[in-house]
Amino acid sequence: MRIVRFNFIFILLVCLFNPQIIKAQNKIDTIQSTFKKALSLKETIPDSAILYLQSGLVLLENTSSDNLEHLQLLKIDYLTQLGRIFHQQSKYDFAGTYFQQALDAAQETENDSVKGECSFSIAELSLENGSYVTAIEFYTKALELWG
């Protein structure tokens, strides 16, 4: 029993004080706090929120983790929020670009709900732009994914 306890404590200490693990976790914490800050600024100072989101994307691109799915979902959240802010600002080309990037990133996951949300965002943007056929295609796709 003592050997098992000692091994557990040793492994725990190695994990806690391993600089690579600490560095990766600090980056992920920074990425998540940057996202929260962007969301808090989204309605009042959208241009600042865009800067936070774009800097968070750069951090994401330069972060490695054992949990790639988690990083991919964070990236999708960042891209979707950028698309929504640009959509609210009537910058439809930028919004469409970010929504499409979010959908492309979502295709790399197994999460149909996220794929559906990305498709729905593109459908909403298409509808507002008068691209009704495209809107119907993406609404249908979202419904199938959520189905």
XYZ file of N, CA and C in Angstrom:
441
model
N 0.825 -1.197 0.000
C 0.000 0.000 0.000
C 0.864 1.255 0.000
N 1.972 1.235 0.766
C 2.864 2.393 0.799
C 3.505 2.661 -0.559
N 3.855 1.609 -1.260
C 4.491 1.779 -2.574
C 3.510 2.430 -3.542
N 2.259 2.007 -3.521
C 1.243 2.589 -4.397
C 1.056 4.066 -4.063
N 0.970 4.381 -2.774
C 0.805 5.781 -2.352
C 2.017 6.610 -2.771
N 3.226 6.059 -2.580
C 4.438 6.773 -2.967
C 4.449 7.025 -4.473
N 4.107 5.995 -5.265
C 4.078 6.151 -6.728
C 3.069 7.207 -7.155
N 1.919 7.195 -6.515
C 0.890 8.187 -6.837
C 1.383 9.598 -6.536
N 1.980 9.786 -5.364
C 2.495 11.102 -4.973
C 3.619 11.529 -5.912
N 4.514 10.589 -6.265
C 5.609 10.908 -7.172
C 5.081 11.361 -8.536
N 4.122 10.611 -9.078
C 3.543 10.969 -10.380
C 2.837 12.321 -10.305
N 2.112 12.556 -9.232
C 1.432 13.825 -9.040
C 2.429 14.981 -9.008
N 3.517 14.822 -8.275
C 4.530 15.883 -8.193
C 5.199 16.124 -9.540
N 5.489 15.060 -10.269
C 6.100 15.218 -11.595
C 5.164 16.000 -12.507
N 3.880 15.658 -12.470
C 2.903 16.370 -13.306
C 2.759 17.826 -12.892
N 2.741 18.068 -11.594
C 2.555 19.432 -11.111
C 3.736 20.332 -11.419
N 4.920 19.771 -11.404
C 6.099 20.611 -11.575
C 6.785 20.450 -12.925
N 6.146 19.768 -13.840
C 6.675 19.644 -15.187
C 6.422 20.955 -15.921
N 7.468 21.669 -16.333
C 7.287 22.977 -16.978
C 6.455 22.927 -18.254
N 6.561 21.833 -19.021
C 5.784 21.743 -20.258
C 4.289 21.685 -19.956
N 3.926 20.903 -18.946
C 2.517 20.792 -18.573
C 2.018 22.125 -18.049
N 2.820 22.770 -17.194
C 2.431 24.066 -16.640
C 2.284 25.097 -17.756
N 3.250 25.117 -18.676
C 3.218 26.082 -19.768
C 1.972 25.890 -20.638
N 1.667 24.643 -20.994
C 0.485 24.369 -21.819
C -0.791 24.766 -21.083
N -0.870 24.457 -19.793
C -2.061 24.798 -19.028
C -2.205 26.309 -18.897
N -1.105 27.012 -18.692
C -1.160 28.477 -18.615
C -1.658 29.079 -19.925
N -1.222 28.515 -21.047
C -1.689 29.006 -22.343
C -3.190 28.792 -22.493
N -3.652 27.614 -22.121
C -5.084 27.327 -22.239
C -5.877 28.236 -21.311
N -5.374 28.467 -20.099
C -6.040 29.400 -19.181
C -6.096 30.800 -19.781
N -4.995 31.229 -20.411
C -4.950 32.543 -21.052
C -5.940 32.607 -22.212
N -6.003 31.544 -22.988
C -6.937 31.491 -24.117
C -8.371 31.612 -23.619
N -8.699 30.891 -22.553
C -10.060 30.936 -22.022
C -10.384 32.290 -21.398
N -9.423 32.903 -20.703
C -9.696 34.222 -20.117
C -9.797 35.292 -21.197
N -9.022 35.147 -22.273
C -9.120 36.071 -23.398
C -10.509 35.983 -24.032
N -11.028 34.780 -24.155
C -12.365 34.573 -24.716
C -13.426 35.234 -23.831
N -13.319 35.037 -22.530
C -14.281 35.650 -21.601
C -14.227 37.168 -21.679
N -13.027 37.718 -21.772
C -12.874 39.171 -21.879
C -13.514 39.676 -23.171
N -13.302 38.958 -24.259
C -13.896 39.340 -25.546
C -15.417 39.340 -25.454
N -15.965 38.318 -24.831
C -17.423 38.252 -24.699
C -17.965 39.404 -23.864
N -17.206 39.813 -22.857
C -17.670 40.919 -22.011
C -17.652 42.249 -22.763
N -16.821 42.349 -23.791
C -16.708 43.585 -24.575
C -17.545 43.569 -25.847
N -18.076 42.430 -26.187
C -18.754 42.223 -27.471
C -19.846 43.256 -27.761
N -20.660 43.557 -26.782
C -21.785 44.470 -26.995
C -21.385 45.936 -26.877
N -20.451 46.239 -25.982
C -20.122 47.640 -25.720
C -18.970 48.169 -26.572
N -17.935 47.352 -26.740
C -16.768 47.772 -27.526
C -16.392 46.626 -28.477
N -17.184 46.434 -29.523
C -16.966 45.271 -30.393
C -15.591 45.231 -31.059
N -15.022 46.391 -31.368
C -13.701 46.378 -32.008
C -12.635 45.833 -31.063
N -12.762 46.129 -29.776
C -11.827 45.563 -28.798
C -12.050 44.062 -28.662
N -13.304 43.658 -28.691
C -13.612 42.224 -28.622
C -12.977 41.495 -29.800
N -13.024 42.100 -30.979
C -12.408 41.498 -32.170
C -10.908 41.323 -31.953
N -10.264 42.329 -31.402
C -8.819 42.227 -31.150
C -8.505 41.109 -30.163
N -9.294 40.998 -29.105
C -9.093 39.915 -28.143
C -9.276 38.553 -28.809
N -10.325 38.433 -29.617
C -10.584 37.158 -30.272
C -9.483 36.806 -31.271
N -9.029 37.776 -32.015
C -7.964 37.512 -32.980
C -6.654 37.137 -32.279
N -6.353 37.799 -31.162
C -5.130 37.433 -30.425
C -5.282 36.046 -29.807
N -6.485 35.710 -29.361
C -6.724 34.373 -28.831
C -6.552 33.296 -29.895
N -6.952 33.598 -31.120
C -6.755 32.642 -32.215
C -5.278 32.388 -32.472
N -4.480 33.445 -32.385
C -3.033 33.279 -32.565
C -2.474 32.380 -31.469
N -2.899 32.612 -30.227
C -2.469 31.738 -29.128
C -2.890 30.295 -29.377
N -4.115 30.119 -29.829
C -4.615 28.768 -30.107
C -3.771 28.055 -31.155
N -3.419 28.780 -32.190
C -2.635 28.181 -33.275
C -1.257 27.754 -32.793
N -0.754 28.386 -31.748
C 0.585 28.094 -31.231
C 0.556 27.289 -29.942
N -0.538 26.593 -29.702
C -0.685 25.806 -28.481
C -0.841 24.343 -28.834
N -0.116 23.520 -28.107
C -0.298 22.078 -28.267
C -0.875 21.537 -26.968
N -1.656 20.510 -27.117
C -2.308 19.925 -25.949
C -2.601 18.468 -26.229
N -2.744 17.709 -25.179
C -3.144 16.313 -25.334
C -4.599 16.227 -25.774
N -5.356 17.258 -25.474
C -6.773 17.261 -25.793
C -7.023 18.151 -27.021
N -6.745 17.613 -28.186
C -6.891 18.380 -29.429
C -8.341 18.748 -29.708
N -9.258 17.886 -29.309
C -10.688 18.167 -29.511
C -11.081 19.442 -28.761
N -10.575 19.582 -27.546
C -10.877 20.774 -26.734
C -10.347 22.036 -27.419
N -9.116 21.980 -27.911
C -8.543 23.134 -28.624
C -9.342 23.449 -29.882
N -9.775 22.422 -30.586
C -10.548 22.630 -31.811
C -11.890 23.299 -31.492
N -12.531 22.878 -30.415
C -13.802 23.486 -30.025
C -13.609 24.938 -29.592
N -12.506 25.223 -28.914
C -12.202 26.616 -28.561
C -12.019 27.458 -29.822
N -11.302 26.905 -30.785
C -11.079 27.615 -32.050
C -12.414 27.912 -32.734
N -13.305 26.943 -32.745
C -14.629 27.133 -33.361
C -15.392 28.226 -32.633
N -15.323 28.233 -31.303
C -15.981 29.290 -30.527
C -15.433 30.662 -30.893
N -14.116 30.772 -30.985
C -13.492 32.045 -31.350
C -13.957 32.498 -32.729
N -13.902 31.597 -33.705
C -14.272 31.951 -35.076
C -15.748 32.337 -35.168
N -16.598 31.607 -34.460
C -18.031 31.902 -34.479
C -18.318 33.271 -33.867
N -17.665 33.575 -32.766
C -17.879 34.882 -32.131
C -17.399 36.018 -33.036
N -16.270 35.818 -33.703
C -15.816 36.835 -34.657
C -16.855 37.020 -35.760
N -17.381 35.927 -36.277
C -18.421 36.016 -37.300
C -19.649 36.763 -36.803
N -20.052 36.499 -35.578
C -21.236 37.171 -35.024
C -21.017 38.673 -34.852
N -19.837 39.047 -34.398
C -19.561 40.482 -34.222
C -19.570 41.185 -35.574
N -18.898 40.597 -36.560
C -18.890 41.214 -37.883
C -20.297 41.225 -38.495
N -21.074 40.203 -38.216
C -22.459 40.168 -38.690
C -23.241 41.331 -38.077
N -23.087 41.551 -36.784
C -23.776 42.658 -36.113
C -23.335 44.014 -36.664
N -22.097 44.089 -37.119
C -21.583 45.335 -37.681
C -21.904 45.470 -39.168
N -22.665 44.541 -39.704
C -23.026 44.503 -41.132
C -21.812 44.361 -42.038
N -20.765 43.749 -41.534
C -19.575 43.442 -42.334
C -19.709 41.982 -42.761
N -20.595 41.774 -43.727
C -21.025 40.434 -44.076
C -19.932 39.570 -44.690
N -19.026 40.180 -45.466
C -17.944 39.387 -46.053
C -17.045 38.804 -44.968
N -16.694 39.635 -43.978
C -15.863 39.153 -42.875
C -16.620 38.100 -42.066
N -17.889 38.363 -41.805
C -18.711 37.418 -41.043
C -18.755 36.066 -41.749
N -19.003 36.093 -43.043
C -19.069 34.858 -43.818
C -17.763 34.086 -43.797
N -16.662 34.820 -43.883
C -15.350 34.176 -43.844
C -15.139 33.453 -42.518
N -15.448 34.125 -41.418
C -15.252 33.502 -40.106
C -16.231 32.359 -39.866
N -17.483 32.515 -40.296
C -18.441 31.415 -40.147
C -17.986 30.196 -40.954
N -17.485 30.427 -42.156
C -17.018 29.310 -42.979
C -15.793 28.642 -42.347
N -14.882 29.440 -41.800
C -13.722 28.864 -41.115
C -14.164 28.038 -39.907
N -15.176 28.518 -39.206
C -15.701 27.767 -38.064
C -16.291 26.437 -38.533
N -17.044 26.476 -39.628
C -17.628 25.248 -40.161
C -16.535 24.284 -40.620
N -15.518 24.801 -41.283
C -14.403 23.948 -41.724
C -13.733 23.282 -40.516
N -13.524 24.053 -39.461
C -12.918 23.495 -38.247
C -13.850 22.479 -37.595
N -15.143 22.748 -37.633
C -16.117 21.830 -37.037
C -16.160 20.501 -37.782
N -15.897 20.534 -39.089
C -15.903 19.299 -39.879
C -14.817 18.337 -39.401
N -13.798 18.861 -38.737
C -12.713 18.023 -38.235
C -13.052 17.373 -36.895
N -14.226 17.680 -36.349
C -14.643 17.099 -35.075
C -15.726 16.059 -35.316
N -16.083 15.363 -34.269
C -17.170 14.389 -34.324
C -18.458 14.982 -33.766
N -18.468 16.294 -33.506
C -19.562 16.941 -32.802
C -20.579 17.513 -33.794
N -21.659 16.773 -34.022
C -22.684 17.206 -34.981
C -23.415 18.460 -34.520
N -23.542 18.631 -33.216
C -24.209 19.822 -32.692
C -23.449 21.086 -33.078
N -22.136 21.045 -32.954
C -21.302 22.200 -33.314
C -21.351 22.430 -34.819
N -21.302 21.361 -35.592
C -21.416 21.494 -37.054
C -22.750 22.143 -37.419
N -23.805 21.744 -36.709
C -25.133 22.312 -36.949
C -25.186 23.794 -36.618
N -24.563 24.171 -35.509
C -24.537 25.593 -35.131
C -23.802 26.426 -36.170
N -22.691 25.911 -36.671
C -21.932 26.639 -37.692
C -22.741 26.761 -38.980
N -23.416 25.691 -39.363
C -24.260 25.723 -40.557
C -25.405 26.717 -40.379
N -25.978 26.740 -39.195
C -27.073 27.657 -38.901
C -26.607 29.113 -39.010
N -25.412 29.407 -38.525
C -24.872 30.771 -38.619
C -24.731 31.210 -40.067
N -24.242 30.313 -40.902
C -24.108 30.630 -42.331
C -25.493 30.821 -42.951
N -26.462 30.008 -42.556
C -27.823 30.139 -43.074
C -28.420 31.493 -42.706
N -28.243 31.909 -41.462
C -28.773 33.199 -41.018
C -28.158 34.358 -41.808
N -26.847 34.297 -41.996
C -26.154 35.333 -42.759
C -26.630 35.344 -44.210
N -26.781 34.165 -44.786
C -27.245 34.055 -46.177
C -28.652 34.606 -46.332
N -29.517 34.310 -45.388
C -30.890 34.814 -45.422
C -30.899 36.340 -45.384
N -30.108 36.901 -44.500
C -30.056 38.362 -44.375
C -29.508 39.020 -45.638
N -28.631 38.315 -46.337
C -28.047 38.854 -47.574
C -28.910 38.584 -48.804
N -30.020 37.894 -48.613
C -30.902 37.612 -49.747
C -30.496 36.396 -50.553
N -29.559 35.624 -50.056
C -29.140 34.381 -50.725
C -30.008 33.242 -50.211
N -31.252 33.231 -50.672
C -32.255 32.328 -50.106
C -31.964 30.858 -50.350
N -31.451 30.529 -51.527
C -31.149 29.130 -51.830
C -30.043 28.624 -50.902
N -29.011 29.429 -50.734
C -27.918 29.068 -49.829
C -28.424 28.954 -48.399
N -29.280 29.880 -48.012
C -29.847 29.840 -46.660
C -30.605 28.539 -46.431
N -31.431 28.142 -47.385
C -32.203 26.902 -47.258
C -31.276 25.692 -47.165
N -30.230 25.698 -47.991
C -29.270 24.584 -47.962
C -28.634 24.445 -46.583
N -28.202 25.562 -46.003
C -27.530 25.496 -44.704
C -28.506 25.275 -43.550
N -29.734 25.792 -43.657
C -30.755 25.473 -42.642
C -31.039 23.968 -42.650
N -31.175 23.418 -43.852
C -31.444 21.986 -43.990
C -30.298 21.167 -43.411
N -29.092 21.583 -43.723
C -27.909 20.891 -43.205
C -27.885 20.931 -41.684
N -28.187 22.108 -41.117
C -28.204 22.243 -39.652
C -29.245 21.322 -39.044
N -30.444 21.288 -39.626
C -31.506 20.438 -39.109
C -31.137 18.966 -39.170
N -30.489 18.570 -40.254
C -30.052 17.171 -40.387
C -29.015 16.826 -39.318
N -28.105 17.748 -39.066
C -27.065 17.500 -38.067
C -27.654 17.458 -36.648
N -28.645 18.283 -36.410
C -29.267 18.301 -35.083
C -30.247 17.151 -34.899
N -30.725 16.611 -36.040
C -31.774 15.630 -36.130
C -31.768 14.546 -35.171
